[in-house]
Amino acid sequence: MVQGNNTPTSEFLLLGLSEQPELQPILFGLFLSMYLITVLGNLLIILAVSSDSHLHTPMYFFLSNLSLVDICFTSTTIPKMLVNIQTQSKAITYAGCITQMYFSILLGAWDHFLLTVMAYDRYVAICHPLHYTVIMNPRLCGLLVLVSCITSALNSLLHSLMLLRLSFRVDLEIPHFFCEVKQMIQLACSDTFLNDMVMYLATGMLGVGPLAGILYSYSKIVSSIQAIPSAQGKYKAFSTCASHLSVVSLFYGAVLGVNFSSAGTHSSQSIAVTSVMYTVVTPMLNPFIYSLRNKDIKGALKRVLGMADK
């Protein structure tokens, strides 16, 4: 029996990370804590950057955009998971699932592009310091963020439209805590060849492309740092991109970990657990990485918290 995707009453069941009842309160408390930390930490970064005129530079402009995207990214998945645990329901409507998938793809891809743009910013700052303010002007910075957003939105729209053409079985259980495009395609009972092709091509172009840009930028950065004669100069140059490099390593390490785990195991549940690293843990840790390694952010945060105390 085939259930069309245009059926108003159709819905999916999000199985979550575990179906054991005794683990649900623990998962609820854990993910609620991580979500609140993510929102609060990234919100503080945005407030610090916007309130301190010394941080009105391209690097911190991109950082505040990354923080905003991270807040939205986690907000597309975690709240629904928490509601389902609290209400002891696994259901999500068809429209809700498509919407969640659309925004998770959009914001995930936007994260990729912003990290690439931030790598380019560090490349210009270290390799072309005398022309930095001319190259990284406000117009270019705004344009880079806008193009990243539009490209991500078009990519997400393409995946969503391709999914709308599919029909689904009656058994609509998604072994994940959110509507992930690959898992949804696997539930379809119609031909998914075009969907698979689009998914792999988009992953190749929008995943490998930004990563190649980051690697190229840092290869040039390393070459420039090696040419600096003094050890102090090398340390100062490296420290300007250390936080970004840490975030990039964490993000792509988590993404590659999910891909390797999906290739090496047939357990969808283990893939869902692994994906928590880049969907929840990485956005939560980003503010700590930038604030702990950056004196300007620390100072701005102290002033923001000081004003909040008053």
Short mmCIF file of C-alpha atoms in Angstrom, two decimals:
data_model
loop_
_atom_site.label_atom_id
_atom_site.label_comp_id
_atom_site.label_asym_id
_atom_site.label_seq_id
_atom_site.Cartn_x
_atom_site.Cartn_y
_atom_site.Cartn_z
CA MET A 1 0.00 0.00 0.00
CA VAL A 2 1.34 3.42 -0.98
CA GLN A 3 0.59 6.61 0.87
CA GLY A 4 1.02 9.74 -1.25
CA ASN A 5 2.83 12.71 0.07
CA ASN A 6 -0.18 14.92 -0.59
CA THR A 7 -2.29 13.23 2.08
CA PRO A 8 -3.26 15.88 4.67
CA THR A 9 -3.14 13.46 7.59
CA SER A 10 0.26 11.99 6.75
CA GLU A 11 2.96 12.31 9.39
CA PHE A 12 6.36 10.97 10.29
CA LEU A 13 7.56 9.42 13.54
CA LEU A 14 10.89 10.65 14.91
CA LEU A 15 12.36 7.74 16.85
CA GLY A 16 14.97 9.96 18.52
CA LEU A 17 18.25 8.79 20.00
CA SER A 18 16.79 6.02 22.14
CA GLU A 19 13.44 4.30 22.56
CA GLN A 20 14.14 3.21 26.14
CA PRO A 21 11.64 4.98 28.47
CA GLU A 22 14.08 5.24 31.37
CA LEU A 23 16.52 7.27 29.24
CA GLN A 24 13.98 9.90 28.13
CA PRO A 25 14.24 12.14 31.26
CA ILE A 26 18.04 12.04 31.00
CA LEU A 27 17.95 12.94 27.30
CA PHE A 28 15.46 15.73 27.98
CA GLY A 29 17.63 17.29 30.69
CA LEU A 30 20.84 16.87 28.69
CA PHE A 31 19.53 18.38 25.46
CA LEU A 32 17.63 21.16 27.23
CA SER A 33 20.87 22.14 29.00
CA MET A 34 22.90 22.03 25.78
CA TYR A 35 20.25 24.04 23.92
CA LEU A 36 20.12 26.76 26.59
CA ILE A 37 23.92 26.94 26.72
CA THR A 38 24.05 27.21 22.92
CA VAL A 39 21.49 29.99 22.74
CA LEU A 40 22.93 31.93 25.68
CA GLY A 41 26.57 31.55 24.59
CA ASN A 42 25.97 32.59 20.99
CA LEU A 43 23.64 35.40 22.05
CA LEU A 44 26.38 36.79 24.31
CA ILE A 45 28.80 36.74 21.37
CA ILE A 46 26.30 38.71 19.26
CA LEU A 47 25.69 41.22 22.07
CA ALA A 48 29.43 41.62 22.71
CA VAL A 49 30.19 42.28 19.04
CA SER A 50 27.28 44.69 18.55
CA SER A 51 27.93 46.67 21.76
CA ASP A 52 31.70 47.17 21.40
CA SER A 53 32.83 49.50 18.62
CA HIS A 54 36.32 47.95 18.70
CA LEU A 55 34.75 44.70 17.45
CA HIS A 56 33.08 46.28 14.43
CA THR A 57 35.52 44.59 12.07
CA PRO A 58 35.00 41.98 9.32
CA MET A 59 36.26 39.11 11.51
CA TYR A 60 33.74 39.79 14.28
CA PHE A 61 30.99 40.64 11.80
CA PHE A 62 31.31 37.13 10.38
CA LEU A 63 31.55 35.68 13.89
CA SER A 64 28.28 37.32 14.96
CA ASN A 65 26.60 35.95 11.82
CA LEU A 66 27.97 32.49 12.61
CA SER A 67 26.56 32.75 16.13
CA LEU A 68 23.15 33.77 14.80
CA VAL A 69 23.12 30.86 12.35
CA ASP A 70 24.12 28.44 15.13
CA ILE A 71 21.22 29.63 17.29
CA CYS A 72 18.77 29.14 14.42
CA PHE A 73 20.33 25.80 13.44
CA THR A 74 19.83 24.23 16.86
CA SER A 75 16.39 25.85 17.17
CA THR A 76 15.14 23.95 14.11
CA THR A 77 15.76 20.55 15.70
CA ILE A 78 16.15 20.54 19.50
CA PRO A 79 12.85 22.20 20.58
CA LYS A 80 10.78 19.68 18.61
CA MET A 81 12.79 16.84 20.13
CA LEU A 82 12.22 18.21 23.63
CA VAL A 83 8.48 18.62 23.01
CA ASN A 84 8.21 15.04 21.74
CA ILE A 85 10.01 13.70 24.81
CA GLN A 86 7.88 15.78 27.16
CA THR A 87 4.58 14.79 25.51
CA GLN A 88 5.73 11.19 24.93
CA SER A 89 4.90 11.59 21.26
CA LYS A 90 7.13 10.87 18.28
CA ALA A 91 4.90 12.44 15.66
CA ILE A 92 5.75 15.32 13.38
CA THR A 93 3.45 16.41 10.56
CA TYR A 94 4.48 16.01 6.94
CA ALA A 95 4.56 19.80 6.47
CA GLY A 96 6.49 20.19 9.72
CA CYS A 97 9.03 17.59 8.63
CA ILE A 98 9.60 19.23 5.24
CA THR A 99 9.95 22.63 6.93
CA GLN A 100 12.41 21.29 9.50
CA MET A 101 14.44 19.59 6.78
CA TYR A 102 14.49 22.77 4.67
CA PHE A 103 15.84 24.98 7.45
CA SER A 104 18.30 22.40 8.76
CA ILE A 105 19.85 22.05 5.29
CA LEU A 106 19.83 25.82 4.75
CA LEU A 107 21.46 26.65 8.08
CA GLY A 108 23.91 23.74 7.93
CA ALA A 109 25.12 24.84 4.49
CA TRP A 110 25.25 28.47 5.64
CA ASP A 111 27.55 27.35 8.46
CA HIS A 112 29.87 25.80 5.85
CA PHE A 113 29.98 28.99 3.80
CA LEU A 114 30.51 31.28 6.77
CA LEU A 115 33.47 29.20 7.95
CA THR A 116 34.89 29.47 4.42
CA VAL A 117 34.34 33.24 4.34
CA MET A 118 36.03 33.56 7.74
CA ALA A 119 39.02 31.59 6.42
CA TYR A 120 39.24 33.99 3.47
CA ASP A 121 39.10 36.92 5.89
CA ARG A 122 42.05 35.49 7.87
CA TYR A 123 43.92 34.86 4.60
CA VAL A 124 43.58 38.50 3.56
CA ALA A 125 44.49 39.74 7.06
CA ILE A 126 47.72 37.70 7.24
CA CYS A 127 48.80 37.49 3.61
CA HIS A 128 47.76 41.01 2.52
CA PRO A 129 47.72 43.09 5.74
CA LEU A 130 48.37 46.44 4.03
CA HIS A 131 45.34 46.03 1.77
CA TYR A 132 43.08 44.36 4.34
CA THR A 133 40.74 47.31 5.00
CA VAL A 134 40.45 48.00 1.27
CA ILE A 135 39.70 44.39 0.28
CA MET A 136 37.48 43.47 3.24
CA ASN A 137 35.28 46.54 3.01
CA PRO A 138 31.75 46.56 4.52
CA ARG A 139 30.14 46.15 1.10
CA LEU A 140 32.12 42.99 0.31
CA CYS A 141 31.50 41.54 3.79
CA GLY A 142 27.76 42.06 3.49
CA LEU A 143 27.80 40.64 -0.04
CA LEU A 144 29.67 37.51 1.06
CA VAL A 145 27.13 36.82 3.81
CA LEU A 146 24.22 37.49 1.45
CA VAL A 147 25.57 35.23 -1.31
CA SER A 148 26.20 32.49 1.27
CA CYS A 149 22.61 32.77 2.48
CA ILE A 150 21.07 32.78 -1.02
CA THR A 151 23.18 29.82 -2.18
CA SER A 152 22.25 27.84 0.92
CA ALA A 153 18.55 28.70 0.50
CA LEU A 154 18.52 27.64 -3.16
CA ASN A 155 20.28 24.37 -2.32
CA SER A 156 17.78 23.66 0.46
CA LEU A 157 14.85 24.58 -1.79
CA LEU A 158 16.09 22.16 -4.45
CA HIS A 159 16.24 19.29 -1.93
CA SER A 160 12.76 20.14 -0.64
CA LEU A 161 11.18 20.29 -4.11
CA MET A 162 12.83 17.01 -5.06
CA LEU A 163 11.42 15.40 -1.92
CA LEU A 164 7.89 16.67 -2.63
CA ARG A 165 7.73 14.52 -5.77
CA LEU A 166 8.15 11.31 -3.78
CA SER A 167 5.50 9.00 -2.36
CA PHE A 168 5.98 7.26 0.96
CA ARG A 169 5.14 3.96 2.57
CA VAL A 170 2.70 3.66 5.45
CA ASP A 171 5.65 2.94 7.77
CA LEU A 172 7.09 6.44 8.19
CA GLU A 173 9.49 5.95 11.08
CA ILE A 174 12.63 8.11 10.91
CA PRO A 175 15.44 6.65 13.06
CA HIS A 176 16.70 10.13 13.93
CA PHE A 177 15.85 13.05 16.24
CA PHE A 178 15.08 15.38 13.30
CA CYS A 179 13.96 15.11 9.69
CA GLU A 180 17.24 14.41 7.91
CA VAL A 181 17.02 14.37 4.12
CA LYS A 182 18.84 11.07 3.58
CA GLN A 183 16.65 9.26 6.07
CA MET A 184 13.51 10.65 4.45
CA ILE A 185 14.61 9.59 0.96
CA GLN A 186 15.14 6.06 2.25
CA LEU A 187 11.49 5.95 3.38
CA ALA A 188 10.16 6.69 -0.11
CA CYS A 189 8.53 3.92 -2.11
CA SER A 190 8.93 5.72 -5.46
CA ASP A 191 12.06 6.06 -7.57
CA THR A 192 14.70 8.06 -5.67
CA PHE A 193 17.48 8.02 -8.27
CA LEU A 194 17.21 11.76 -9.01
CA ASN A 195 17.05 12.58 -5.31
CA ASP A 196 20.19 10.56 -4.62
CA MET A 197 22.00 12.20 -7.53
CA VAL A 198 21.04 15.71 -6.37
CA MET A 199 22.04 14.90 -2.80
CA TYR A 200 25.49 13.57 -3.75
CA LEU A 201 26.15 16.36 -6.28
CA ALA A 202 25.14 19.03 -3.76
CA THR A 203 27.31 17.42 -1.10
CA GLY A 204 30.24 17.37 -3.50
CA MET A 205 29.84 20.95 -4.68
CA LEU A 206 28.70 22.68 -1.49
CA GLY A 207 30.59 20.46 0.94
CA VAL A 208 33.92 19.75 -0.74
CA GLY A 209 34.07 23.21 -2.36
CA PRO A 210 34.06 25.24 0.88
CA LEU A 211 36.45 22.77 2.53
CA ALA A 212 38.85 23.13 -0.40
CA GLY A 213 38.64 26.91 -0.03
CA ILE A 214 39.45 26.67 3.67
CA LEU A 215 42.41 24.35 3.05
CA TYR A 216 43.74 26.63 0.31
CA SER A 217 43.42 29.72 2.53
CA TYR A 218 45.27 28.06 5.38
CA SER A 219 48.00 26.72 3.10
CA LYS A 220 48.69 30.33 2.09
CA ILE A 221 48.44 31.48 5.71
CA VAL A 222 50.99 28.88 6.84
CA SER A 223 53.37 29.93 4.07
CA SER A 224 53.06 33.59 5.07
CA ILE A 225 53.57 32.83 8.77
CA GLN A 226 56.69 30.80 8.01
CA ALA A 227 58.13 33.80 6.17
CA ILE A 228 57.85 36.01 9.28
CA PRO A 229 61.37 36.30 10.79
CA SER A 230 60.54 36.68 14.50
CA ALA A 231 58.98 34.00 16.69
CA GLN A 232 56.79 36.61 18.35
CA GLY A 233 55.50 37.77 14.98
CA LYS A 234 54.69 34.19 14.01
CA TYR A 235 52.81 33.62 17.25
CA LYS A 236 50.84 36.86 16.89
CA ALA A 237 49.87 36.01 13.29
CA PHE A 238 48.84 32.47 14.19
CA SER A 239 46.82 33.61 17.22
CA THR A 240 44.56 35.70 14.98
CA CYS A 241 43.27 32.54 13.27
CA ALA A 242 43.68 29.94 16.04
CA SER A 243 40.06 30.18 17.23
CA HIS A 244 38.67 29.87 13.71
CA LEU A 245 40.96 26.95 12.97
CA SER A 246 39.73 25.22 16.14
CA VAL A 247 36.08 25.71 15.12
CA VAL A 248 36.77 24.47 11.59
CA SER A 249 38.54 21.38 12.92
CA LEU A 250 35.68 20.64 15.31
CA PHE A 251 32.97 21.18 12.69
CA TYR A 252 34.52 19.19 9.85
CA GLY A 253 35.81 16.54 12.24
CA ALA A 254 32.22 15.98 13.41
CA VAL A 255 30.85 15.94 9.86
CA LEU A 256 33.50 13.49 8.65
CA GLY A 257 32.86 11.37 11.73
CA VAL A 258 29.18 11.10 10.80
CA ASN A 259 30.03 10.19 7.20
CA PHE A 260 32.51 7.51 8.25
CA SER A 261 30.11 6.08 10.80
CA SER A 262 27.32 5.90 8.23
CA ALA A 263 29.65 4.12 5.82
CA GLY A 264 30.93 1.68 8.43
CA THR A 265 27.67 0.76 10.14
CA HIS A 266 24.13 -0.16 9.17
CA SER A 267 22.67 1.15 12.43
CA SER A 268 20.70 4.33 11.81
CA GLN A 269 20.46 4.87 15.56
CA SER A 270 24.24 5.09 15.92
CA ILE A 271 24.36 7.56 13.01
CA ALA A 272 21.81 9.74 14.80
CA VAL A 273 23.90 9.68 17.98
CA THR A 274 27.05 10.60 16.03
CA SER A 275 25.28 13.48 14.24
CA VAL A 276 24.70 15.14 17.62
CA MET A 277 28.34 16.26 17.42
CA TYR A 278 27.86 18.69 14.54
CA THR A 279 24.18 19.56 15.08
CA VAL A 280 24.34 20.27 18.82
CA VAL A 281 27.82 20.02 20.35
CA THR A 282 29.69 22.16 17.80
CA PRO A 283 27.27 25.15 17.94
CA MET A 284 27.41 24.91 21.75
CA LEU A 285 31.22 24.96 21.90
CA ASN A 286 31.84 27.71 19.33
CA PRO A 287 31.23 30.63 21.75
CA PHE A 288 33.56 29.07 24.34
CA ILE A 289 36.32 28.56 21.76
CA TYR A 290 36.14 32.17 20.58
CA SER A 291 35.74 33.74 24.02
CA LEU A 292 38.43 31.70 25.78
CA ARG A 293 41.09 32.38 23.13
CA ASN A 294 40.24 36.00 22.37
CA LYS A 295 41.05 38.90 24.73
CA ASP A 296 38.83 41.34 22.80
CA ILE A 297 35.80 39.07 23.11
CA LYS A 298 36.56 38.47 26.80
CA GLY A 299 36.72 42.20 27.48
CA ALA A 300 33.51 42.88 25.55
CA LEU A 301 31.72 40.04 27.36
CA LYS A 302 32.79 41.41 30.73
CA ARG A 303 31.40 44.82 29.81
CA VAL A 304 28.13 43.27 28.57
CA LEU A 305 27.73 41.23 31.75
CA GLY A 306 28.67 44.26 33.83
CA MET A 307 25.92 46.29 32.18
CA ALA A 308 23.52 43.40 32.69
CA ASP A 309 24.30 43.42 36.45
CA LYS A 310 23.34 47.06 36.64
#
